[in-house]
Coordinates of C-alpha atoms in Angstrom, one line a residue:
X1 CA -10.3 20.7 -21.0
X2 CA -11.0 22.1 -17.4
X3 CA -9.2 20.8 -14.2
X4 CA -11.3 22.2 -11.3
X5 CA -10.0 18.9 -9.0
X6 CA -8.4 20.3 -6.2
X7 CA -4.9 20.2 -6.5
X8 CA -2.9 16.7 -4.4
X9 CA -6.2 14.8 -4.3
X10 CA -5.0 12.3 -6.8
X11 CA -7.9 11.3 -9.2
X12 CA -7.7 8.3 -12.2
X13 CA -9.5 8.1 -15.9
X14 CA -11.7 5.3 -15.9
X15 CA -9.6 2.7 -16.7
X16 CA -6.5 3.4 -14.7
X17 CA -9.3 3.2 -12.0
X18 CA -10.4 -0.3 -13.0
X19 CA -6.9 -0.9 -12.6
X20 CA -6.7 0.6 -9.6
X21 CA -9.8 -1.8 -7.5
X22 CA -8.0 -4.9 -9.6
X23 CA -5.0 -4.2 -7.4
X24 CA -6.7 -3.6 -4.1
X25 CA -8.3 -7.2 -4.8
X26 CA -5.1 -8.9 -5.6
X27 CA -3.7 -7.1 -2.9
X28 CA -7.0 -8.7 -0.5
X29 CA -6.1 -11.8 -2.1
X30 CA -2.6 -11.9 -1.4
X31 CA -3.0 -11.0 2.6
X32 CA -5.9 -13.6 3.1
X33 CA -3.1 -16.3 1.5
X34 CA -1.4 -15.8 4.6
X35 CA -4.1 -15.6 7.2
X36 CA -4.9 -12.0 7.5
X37 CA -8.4 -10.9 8.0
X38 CA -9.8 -7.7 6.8
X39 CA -11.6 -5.1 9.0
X40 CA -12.6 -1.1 8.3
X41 CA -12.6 1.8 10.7
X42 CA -14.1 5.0 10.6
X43 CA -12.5 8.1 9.0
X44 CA -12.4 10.1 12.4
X45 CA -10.5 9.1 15.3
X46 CA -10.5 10.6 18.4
X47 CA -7.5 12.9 19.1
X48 CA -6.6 11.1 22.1
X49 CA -6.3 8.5 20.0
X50 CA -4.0 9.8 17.0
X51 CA -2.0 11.6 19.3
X52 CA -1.4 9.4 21.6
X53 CA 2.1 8.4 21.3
X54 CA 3.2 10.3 18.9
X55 CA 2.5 13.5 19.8
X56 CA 4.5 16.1 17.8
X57 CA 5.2 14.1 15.0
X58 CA 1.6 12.9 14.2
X59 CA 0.0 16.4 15.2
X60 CA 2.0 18.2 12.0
X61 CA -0.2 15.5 9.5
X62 CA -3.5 15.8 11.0
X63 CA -6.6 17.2 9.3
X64 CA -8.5 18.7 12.6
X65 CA -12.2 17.9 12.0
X66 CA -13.3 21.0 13.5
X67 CA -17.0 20.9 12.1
X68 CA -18.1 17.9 14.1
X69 CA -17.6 20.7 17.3
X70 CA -21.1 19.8 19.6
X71 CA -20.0 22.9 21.1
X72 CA -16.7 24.5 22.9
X73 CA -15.8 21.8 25.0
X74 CA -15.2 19.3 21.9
X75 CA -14.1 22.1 19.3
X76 CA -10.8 20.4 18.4
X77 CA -11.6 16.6 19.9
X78 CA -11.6 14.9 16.5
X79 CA -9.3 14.3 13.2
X80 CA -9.5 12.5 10.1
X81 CA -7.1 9.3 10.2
X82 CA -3.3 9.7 9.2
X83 CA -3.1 6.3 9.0
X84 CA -4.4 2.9 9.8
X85 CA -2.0 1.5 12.1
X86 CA -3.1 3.8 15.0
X87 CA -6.5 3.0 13.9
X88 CA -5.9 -0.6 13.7
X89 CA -4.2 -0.1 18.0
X90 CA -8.0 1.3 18.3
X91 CA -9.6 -1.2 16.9
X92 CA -8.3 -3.7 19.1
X93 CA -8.5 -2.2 22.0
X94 CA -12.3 -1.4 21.7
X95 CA -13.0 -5.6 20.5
X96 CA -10.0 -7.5 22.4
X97 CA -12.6 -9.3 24.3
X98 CA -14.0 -10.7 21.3
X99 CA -10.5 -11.3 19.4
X100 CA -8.1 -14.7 19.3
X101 CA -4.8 -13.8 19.5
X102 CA -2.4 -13.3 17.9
X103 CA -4.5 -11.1 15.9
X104 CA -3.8 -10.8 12.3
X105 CA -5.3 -8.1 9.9
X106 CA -5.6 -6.2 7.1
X107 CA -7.1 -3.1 6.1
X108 CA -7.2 -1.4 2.8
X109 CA -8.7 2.4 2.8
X110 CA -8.0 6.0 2.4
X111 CA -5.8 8.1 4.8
X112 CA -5.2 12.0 4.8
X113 CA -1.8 13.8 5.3
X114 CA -1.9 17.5 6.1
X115 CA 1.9 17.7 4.8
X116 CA 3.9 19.8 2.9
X117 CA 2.9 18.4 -0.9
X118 CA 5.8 17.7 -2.7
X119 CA 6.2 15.3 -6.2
X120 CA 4.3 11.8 -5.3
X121 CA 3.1 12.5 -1.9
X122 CA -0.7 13.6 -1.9
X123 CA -2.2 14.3 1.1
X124 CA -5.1 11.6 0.3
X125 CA -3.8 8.4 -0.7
X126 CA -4.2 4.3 -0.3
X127 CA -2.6 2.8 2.0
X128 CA -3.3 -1.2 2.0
X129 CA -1.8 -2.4 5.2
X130 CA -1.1 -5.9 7.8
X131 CA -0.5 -5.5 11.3
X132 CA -0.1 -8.9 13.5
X133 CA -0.3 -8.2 17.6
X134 CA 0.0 -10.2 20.6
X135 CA 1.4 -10.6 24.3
X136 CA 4.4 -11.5 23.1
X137 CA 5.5 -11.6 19.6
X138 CA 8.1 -14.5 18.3
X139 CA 10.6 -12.6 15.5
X140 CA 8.8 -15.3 13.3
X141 CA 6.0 -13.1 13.0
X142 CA 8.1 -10.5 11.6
X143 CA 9.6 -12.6 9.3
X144 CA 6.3 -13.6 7.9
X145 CA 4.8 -10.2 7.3
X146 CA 7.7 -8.8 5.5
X147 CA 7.7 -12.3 3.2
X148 CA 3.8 -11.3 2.9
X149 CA 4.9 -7.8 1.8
X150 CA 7.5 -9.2 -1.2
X151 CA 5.6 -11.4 -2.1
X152 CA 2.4 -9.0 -2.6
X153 CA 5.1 -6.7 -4.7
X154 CA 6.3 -9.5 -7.2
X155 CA 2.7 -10.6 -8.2
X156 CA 1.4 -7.0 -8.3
X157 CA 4.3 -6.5 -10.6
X158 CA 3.7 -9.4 -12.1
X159 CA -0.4 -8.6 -12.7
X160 CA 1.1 -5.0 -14.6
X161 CA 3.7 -7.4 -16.3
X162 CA 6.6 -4.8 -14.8
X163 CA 10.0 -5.8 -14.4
X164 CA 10.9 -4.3 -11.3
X165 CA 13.1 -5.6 -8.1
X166 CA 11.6 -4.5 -4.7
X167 CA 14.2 -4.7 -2.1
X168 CA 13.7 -4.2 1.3
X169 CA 16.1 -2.5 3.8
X170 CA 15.8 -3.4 7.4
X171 CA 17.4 -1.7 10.2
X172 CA 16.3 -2.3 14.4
X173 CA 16.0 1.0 16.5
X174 CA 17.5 -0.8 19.0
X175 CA 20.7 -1.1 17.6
X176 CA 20.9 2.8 18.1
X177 CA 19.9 1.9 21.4
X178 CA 23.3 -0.2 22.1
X179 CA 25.4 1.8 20.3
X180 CA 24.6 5.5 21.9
X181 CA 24.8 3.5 25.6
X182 CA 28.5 1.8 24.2
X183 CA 29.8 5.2 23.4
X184 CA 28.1 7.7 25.9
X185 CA 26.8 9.5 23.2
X186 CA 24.2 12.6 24.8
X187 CA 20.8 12.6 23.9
X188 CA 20.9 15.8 22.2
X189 CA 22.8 14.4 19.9
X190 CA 21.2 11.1 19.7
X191 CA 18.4 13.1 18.3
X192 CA 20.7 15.1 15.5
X193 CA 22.1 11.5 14.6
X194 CA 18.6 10.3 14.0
X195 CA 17.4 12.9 12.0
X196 CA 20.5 12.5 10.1
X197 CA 20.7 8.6 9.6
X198 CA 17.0 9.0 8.7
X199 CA 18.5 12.0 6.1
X200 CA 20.9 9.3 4.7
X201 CA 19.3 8.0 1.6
X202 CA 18.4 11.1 0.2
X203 CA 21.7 13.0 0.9
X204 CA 25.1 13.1 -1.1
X205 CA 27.5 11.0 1.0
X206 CA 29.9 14.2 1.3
X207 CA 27.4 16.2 2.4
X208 CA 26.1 13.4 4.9
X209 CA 29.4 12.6 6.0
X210 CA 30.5 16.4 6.8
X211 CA 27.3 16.7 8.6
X212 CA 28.1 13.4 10.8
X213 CA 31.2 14.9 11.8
X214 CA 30.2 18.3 12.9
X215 CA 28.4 16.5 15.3
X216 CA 30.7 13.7 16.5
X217 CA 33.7 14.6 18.8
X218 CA 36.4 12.4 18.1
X219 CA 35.9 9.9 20.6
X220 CA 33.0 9.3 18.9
X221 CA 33.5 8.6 16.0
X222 CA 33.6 5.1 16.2
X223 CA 30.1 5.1 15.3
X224 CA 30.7 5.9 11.6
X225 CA 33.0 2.6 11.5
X226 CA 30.3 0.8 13.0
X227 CA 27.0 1.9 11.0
X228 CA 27.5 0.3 7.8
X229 CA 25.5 -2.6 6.0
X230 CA 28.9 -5.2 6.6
X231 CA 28.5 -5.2 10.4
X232 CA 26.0 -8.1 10.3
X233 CA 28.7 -10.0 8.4
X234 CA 30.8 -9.2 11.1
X235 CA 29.5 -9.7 14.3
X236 CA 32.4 -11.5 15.5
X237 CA 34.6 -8.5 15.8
X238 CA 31.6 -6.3 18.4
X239 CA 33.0 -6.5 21.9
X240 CA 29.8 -5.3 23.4
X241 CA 28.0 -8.6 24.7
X242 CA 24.4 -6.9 24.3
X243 CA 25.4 -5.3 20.6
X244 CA 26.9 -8.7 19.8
X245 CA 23.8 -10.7 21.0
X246 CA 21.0 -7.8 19.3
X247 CA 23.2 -8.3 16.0
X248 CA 22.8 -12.2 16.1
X249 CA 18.8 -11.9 16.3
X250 CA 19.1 -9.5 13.8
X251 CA 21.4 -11.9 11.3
X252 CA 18.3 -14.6 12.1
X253 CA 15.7 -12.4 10.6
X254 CA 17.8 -11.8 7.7
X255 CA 19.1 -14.9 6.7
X256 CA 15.4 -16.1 7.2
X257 CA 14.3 -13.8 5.0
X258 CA 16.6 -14.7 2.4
X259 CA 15.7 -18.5 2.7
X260 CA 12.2 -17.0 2.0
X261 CA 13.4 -15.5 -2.1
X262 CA 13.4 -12.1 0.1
X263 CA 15.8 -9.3 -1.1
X264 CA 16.4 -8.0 1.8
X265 CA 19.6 -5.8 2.9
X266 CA 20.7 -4.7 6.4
X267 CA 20.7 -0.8 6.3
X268 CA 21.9 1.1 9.6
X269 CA 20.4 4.2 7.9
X270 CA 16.8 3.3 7.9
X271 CA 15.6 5.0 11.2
X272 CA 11.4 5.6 10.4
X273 CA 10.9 9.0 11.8
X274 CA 7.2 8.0 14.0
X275 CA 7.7 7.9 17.5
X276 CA 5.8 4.5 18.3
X277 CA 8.3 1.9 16.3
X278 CA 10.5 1.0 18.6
X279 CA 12.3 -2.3 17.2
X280 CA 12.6 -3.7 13.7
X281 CA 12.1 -1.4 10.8
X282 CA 12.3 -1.2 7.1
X283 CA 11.4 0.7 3.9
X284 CA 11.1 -1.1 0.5
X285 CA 12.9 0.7 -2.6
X286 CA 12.9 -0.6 -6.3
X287 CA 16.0 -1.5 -7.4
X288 CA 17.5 0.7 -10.2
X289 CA 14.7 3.4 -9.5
X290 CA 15.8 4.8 -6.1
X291 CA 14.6 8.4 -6.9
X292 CA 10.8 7.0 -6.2
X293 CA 11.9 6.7 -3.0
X294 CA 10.4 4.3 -0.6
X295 CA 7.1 2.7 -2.0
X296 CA 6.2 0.4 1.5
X297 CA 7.6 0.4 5.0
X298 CA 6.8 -0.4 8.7
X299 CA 8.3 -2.3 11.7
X300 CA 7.5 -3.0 15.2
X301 CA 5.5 -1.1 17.5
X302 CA 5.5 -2.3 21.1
X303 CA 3.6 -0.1 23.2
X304 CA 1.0 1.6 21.0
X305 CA -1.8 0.1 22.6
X306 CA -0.3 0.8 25.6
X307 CA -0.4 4.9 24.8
X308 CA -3.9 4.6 23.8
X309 CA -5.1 2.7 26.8
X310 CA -3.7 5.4 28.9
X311 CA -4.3 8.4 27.1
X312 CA -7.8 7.7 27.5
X313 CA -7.6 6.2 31.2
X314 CA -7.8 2.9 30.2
X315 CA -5.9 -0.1 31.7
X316 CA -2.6 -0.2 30.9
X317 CA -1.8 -3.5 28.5
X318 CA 1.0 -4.0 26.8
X319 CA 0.7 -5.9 23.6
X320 CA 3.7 -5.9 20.5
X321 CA 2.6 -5.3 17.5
X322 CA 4.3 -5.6 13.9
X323 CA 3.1 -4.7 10.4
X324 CA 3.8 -2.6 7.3
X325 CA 1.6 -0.4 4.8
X326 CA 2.3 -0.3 0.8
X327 CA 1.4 3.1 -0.4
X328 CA -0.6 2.2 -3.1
X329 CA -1.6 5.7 -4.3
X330 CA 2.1 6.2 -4.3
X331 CA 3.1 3.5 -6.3
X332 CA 0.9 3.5 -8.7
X333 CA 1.1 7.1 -10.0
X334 CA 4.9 6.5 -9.6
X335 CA 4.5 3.9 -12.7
X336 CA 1.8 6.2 -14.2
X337 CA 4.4 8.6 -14.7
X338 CA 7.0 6.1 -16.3
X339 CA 4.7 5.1 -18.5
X340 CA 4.9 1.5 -16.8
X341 CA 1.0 1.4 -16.5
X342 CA 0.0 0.1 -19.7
X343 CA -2.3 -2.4 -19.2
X344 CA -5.3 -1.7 -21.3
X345 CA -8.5 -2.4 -18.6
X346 CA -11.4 -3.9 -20.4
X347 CA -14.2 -2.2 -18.7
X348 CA -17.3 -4.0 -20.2
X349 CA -16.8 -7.4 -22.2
X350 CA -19.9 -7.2 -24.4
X351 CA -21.8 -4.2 -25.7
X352 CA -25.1 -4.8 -27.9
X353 CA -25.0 -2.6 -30.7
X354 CA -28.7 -0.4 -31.6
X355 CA -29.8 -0.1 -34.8
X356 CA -33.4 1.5 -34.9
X357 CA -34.4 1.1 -31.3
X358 CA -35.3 -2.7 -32.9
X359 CA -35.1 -5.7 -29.9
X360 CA -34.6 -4.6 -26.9
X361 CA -36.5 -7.2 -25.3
X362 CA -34.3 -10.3 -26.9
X363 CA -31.7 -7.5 -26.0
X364 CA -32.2 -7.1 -21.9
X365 CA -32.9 -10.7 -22.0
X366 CA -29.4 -12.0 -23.6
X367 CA -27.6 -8.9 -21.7
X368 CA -29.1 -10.8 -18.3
X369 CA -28.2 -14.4 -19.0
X370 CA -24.9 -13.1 -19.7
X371 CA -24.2 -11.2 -16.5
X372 CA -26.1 -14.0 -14.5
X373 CA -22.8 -16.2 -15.8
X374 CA -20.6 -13.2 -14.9
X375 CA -20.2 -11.3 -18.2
X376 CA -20.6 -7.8 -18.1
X377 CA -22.8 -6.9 -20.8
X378 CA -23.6 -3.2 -21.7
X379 CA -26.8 -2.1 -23.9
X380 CA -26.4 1.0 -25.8
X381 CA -29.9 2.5 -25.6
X382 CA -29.3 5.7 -28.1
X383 CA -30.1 5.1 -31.6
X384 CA -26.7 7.0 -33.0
X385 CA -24.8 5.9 -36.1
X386 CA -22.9 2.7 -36.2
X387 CA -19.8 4.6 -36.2
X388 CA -20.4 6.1 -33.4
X389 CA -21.9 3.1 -31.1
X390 CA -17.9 1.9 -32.5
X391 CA -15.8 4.3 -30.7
X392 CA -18.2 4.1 -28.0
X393 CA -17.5 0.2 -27.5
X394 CA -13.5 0.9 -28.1
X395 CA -13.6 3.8 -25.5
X396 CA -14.5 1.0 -22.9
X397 CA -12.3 -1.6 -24.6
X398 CA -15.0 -3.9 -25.2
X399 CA -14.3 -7.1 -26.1
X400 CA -17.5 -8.3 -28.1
X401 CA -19.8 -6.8 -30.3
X402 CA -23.5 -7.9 -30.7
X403 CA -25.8 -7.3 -33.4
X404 CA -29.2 -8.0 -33.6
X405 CA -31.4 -6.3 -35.7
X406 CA -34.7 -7.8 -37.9
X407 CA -33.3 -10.6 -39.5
X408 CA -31.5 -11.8 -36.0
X409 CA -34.9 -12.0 -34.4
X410 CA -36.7 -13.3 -37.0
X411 CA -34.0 -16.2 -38.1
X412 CA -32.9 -16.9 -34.0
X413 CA -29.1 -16.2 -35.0
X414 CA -27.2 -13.8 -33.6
X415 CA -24.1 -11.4 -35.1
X416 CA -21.5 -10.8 -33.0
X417 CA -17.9 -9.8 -33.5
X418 CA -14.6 -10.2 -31.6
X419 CA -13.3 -6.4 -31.3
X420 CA -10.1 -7.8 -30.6
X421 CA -9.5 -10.8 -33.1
X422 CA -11.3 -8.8 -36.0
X423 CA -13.5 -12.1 -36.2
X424 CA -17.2 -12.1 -37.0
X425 CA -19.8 -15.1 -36.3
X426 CA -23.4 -15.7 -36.1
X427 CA -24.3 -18.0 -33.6
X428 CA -28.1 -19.2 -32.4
X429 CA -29.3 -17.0 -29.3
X430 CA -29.5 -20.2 -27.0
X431 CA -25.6 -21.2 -27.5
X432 CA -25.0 -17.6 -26.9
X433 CA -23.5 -17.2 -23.4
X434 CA -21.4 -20.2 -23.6
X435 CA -19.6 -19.3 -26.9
X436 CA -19.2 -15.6 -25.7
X437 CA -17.8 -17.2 -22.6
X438 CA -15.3 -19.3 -24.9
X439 CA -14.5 -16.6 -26.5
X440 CA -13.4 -14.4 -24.0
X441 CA -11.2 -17.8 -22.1
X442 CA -9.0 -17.3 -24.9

C-alpha cells in the first residue's frame, strides 16, 4: 500500500472519520448545554495579531503565510492560526459593538503548529474550544467552564464506551506571583523556576528536585516546602496576608468544583508556558494513563484584547477572559493507538442490492422516501456479483440489505435483510420506511 500523506498531518480511514464529525457534534452539543455559541474565523490572522502578546513564544509555532505577499511591504504580514483563542481576542474586538456581554463562545476548527514533531503532537490538529469574556469576570465563570470541560470528557468517553478518569489539575500564576515577592526571589530565576515547575510532570523527582536546588540559595528554599498540592489544605499555617487571602479564593474554586462531580487537584506545578495567561490555569490528564500527557488545558487571560488593541493602535480596553481547548486530534489518535477506538461507525444504514440493472426506478424512489425520513440509503449502480455487492455493504457497515429484483416489482413486496441480526423479511414497498425505521430503533 503507498503512503504519499505528508508526514504529521494526521489523516483517518473512513470510519474513524465518521467517528471523528460524531464527536465534534457531541462536542457542539455539549457547549450549547451551557450557553456557548459557536462562531468561525478565518485561517490567517494578521501577525500583529498572533504576536501580539506573546511574542517569542507564539512566533516559534507560526506557519508565515509568505505567498499572500501584495509586494515587499506586506512580505511577512500574515500567518496561519496557532490557535483559536488569539483568534477568538480578534474576533471580539472587530464585533464588540454588536456583542452582549459576557460573551460566551465556542469554536471548533483546525489550527497549525510549526513545532518540533514529536509522538502525538502534529502540527495540524482540532482543537474544539470555549472562551467566556467580559469587564469583569466573577470566579464563577471559571468554575463553569472547567465543569463544561469534565463534563464534555465523561460523555465523550461515555459515546466511545471508554473507561477513563479525566482529572484536572489547576494551579493560579499568581500564586508565583506572591511567593517570588514573599521570598525576594530575582527574576532571573523566577524565569528558571518556571521553566522548571512547568518541567515538573514530565521529570523524575530526583532529577527535578537536584535541579530546584542548584538554583535556590538556601534562604530560599522555603519555596520547595511551600509548592506542594497540601498547601490549599493548609492555609492556616501562610503568614503572608496576600498568599493567605489568593489561597482562600483559590480553595473556593476547588471545593466548587468538587460540589460540581469535578476531579479536580490543586497542582503548584502546572505553570502553562504562553505568555498571555496570567491567573488560573490547568491541564487535564487521564488518570492511570499519565504518559498521554495532557489531553485539554487553558486558564485565564486578562489582557489579551488589550495587546491586540494596542498592537494595532487601537483603544486600549481591558476585558478578562477565561476558556480552555480539548485537543481533539490529540486525544483521539491517543485512543487510536490503545486500541480504545473500537466503535464500529455505520456509514450508510441501507444499501439496495443490483441484480441485472433491473428497478432502478422503484429503486431511487424507495432510496428517497427513506432519506426524506433521515435514513441514509445507498444504491449500488454496478451490476457485480452478489458476493461482491456483500463485502461492499459490510465495508460500510451497513445495516440493511434490499432486494428487489422481478418478482419484487411485479408482486409489490420487498426482500430485505438485517446485516446485523442475520434476519430476512419481505415486507410491501408502502410499509417500507417505517419498518426499516423500526428496525434500525432497535
Amino acid at each position: 500500500m503507498a503512503n504519499l500523506k505528508v508526514w504529521w498531518f494526521p489523516e483517518w480511514s473512513l470510519d474513524k472519520q465518521k467517528l471523528e464529525n460524531e464527536v465534534k457534534n457531541l462536542i457542539a452539543d455539549n457547549f450549547e448545554s451551557y450557553g456557548y455559541m459557536n462562531i468561525e474565523t478565518p485561517l490567517m490572522e494578521r501577525n500583529t495579531v498572533l504576536l501580539a502578546k506573546s511574542g517569542n513564544e507564539a512566533a516559534k509555532q507560526i506557519f508565515g503565510a509568505y505567498w499572500l505577499a501584495q509586494g515587499k511591504d506586506d512580505l511577512k504580514d500574515y500567518s496561519i492560526r496557532f490557535d483559536l483563542t488569539v483568534p477568538f481576542a480578534r474576533y471580539f474586538i472587530d464585533h464588540e459593538n454588536e456583542i452582549s456581554l459576557p460573551f460566551k463562545r465556542f469554536q471548533i476548527q483546525k489550527v497549525y503548529r510549526w513545532e518540533r514533531s514529536q509522538k502525538w503532537r502534529y502540527k495540524e490538529l482540532y482543537q474544539c474550544d470555549i472562551d467566556v469574556i467580559d469587564w469583569i469576570l466573577d470566579n464563577n465563570y471559571e468554575i463553569e467552564v472547567i465543569t463544561t470541560l469534565f463534563q464534555t470528557l465523561n460523555n465523550l468517553f461515555a459515546y466511545l464506551n471508554i473507561d477513563l478518569k479525566p482529572v484536572v489539575h489547576l494551579n493560579d500564576k499568581r500564586f508565583y506571583t506572591h511567593l517570588f515577592r514573599l521570598l525576594d526571589v530575582s527574576e532571573e530565576k523566577q524565569n528558571k523556576l518556571l521553566g522548571l515547575f512547568d518541567d515538573y510532570h514530565k521529570l523524575p523527582k530526583e532529577k527535578f528536585d537536584f535541579i530546584l536546588n542548584t538554583i535556590l540559595e538556601w534562604k530560599e528554599r522555603l519555596i520547595a516546602h511551600l509548592i506542594t498540592p497540601d498547601i490549599i489544605n493548609n492555609i492556616e499555617i501562610i503568614q503572608d496576608s496576600d498568599l493567605k487571602s489568593f489561597l482562600y479564593q483559590m480553595s473556593y474554586v476547588v471545593q466548587n468544583l468538587k460540589k460540581n462531580w469535578v476531579n479536580v487537584v490543586f497542582d503548584p506545578f502546572i505553570v502553562r508556558g504562553l505568555e498571555y495567561y496570567s491567573g488560573t490555569v490547568f491541564e487535564t490528564f487521564i488518570d492511570w494513563h499519565k504518559d498521554y500527557g495532557s489531553i485539554c488545558s487553558g486558564g485565564r487571560y486578562d489582557k489579551l484584547v488589550s495587546f491586540i488593541r494596542k498592537a494595532n493602535n487601537l483603544k486600549w480596553n481591558e476585558y478578562w477572559g477565561f476558556g480552555w481547548s480539548i485537543w481533539l486530534s490529540r486525544i483521539l489518535y491517543v485512543l487510536e493507538e490503545d486500541n480504545f477506538l473500537n466503535k464500529k461507525e455505520s456509514l450508510v444504514d441501507v444499501v439496495f442490492f443490483n441484480m441485472w440493472n433491473i428497478g432502478f426506478d422503484l429503486k431511487n424512489q424507495l432510496a428517497n422516501e427513506l432519506r426524506q425520513n433521515a435514513v441514509r440509503a445507498e444504491i449500488y449502480y454496478n451490476n457485480a456479483k452478489l458476493d461482491k455487492q456483500f463485502k461492499y455493504a459490510d465495508s460500510k457497515n451497513a445495516r440493511i440489505w434490499i432486494f428487489i429484483g422481478e418478482d419484487e416489482i411485479n408482486s409489490g413486496n420487498i426482500k430485505i435483510k438485517d446485516l446485523w441480526q442475520r434476519q430476512e423479511f419481505t415486507i410491501p414497498a408502502q410499509s417500507l420506511v417505517a419498518e426499516i425505521k423500526k428496525i434500525l430503533q432497535n
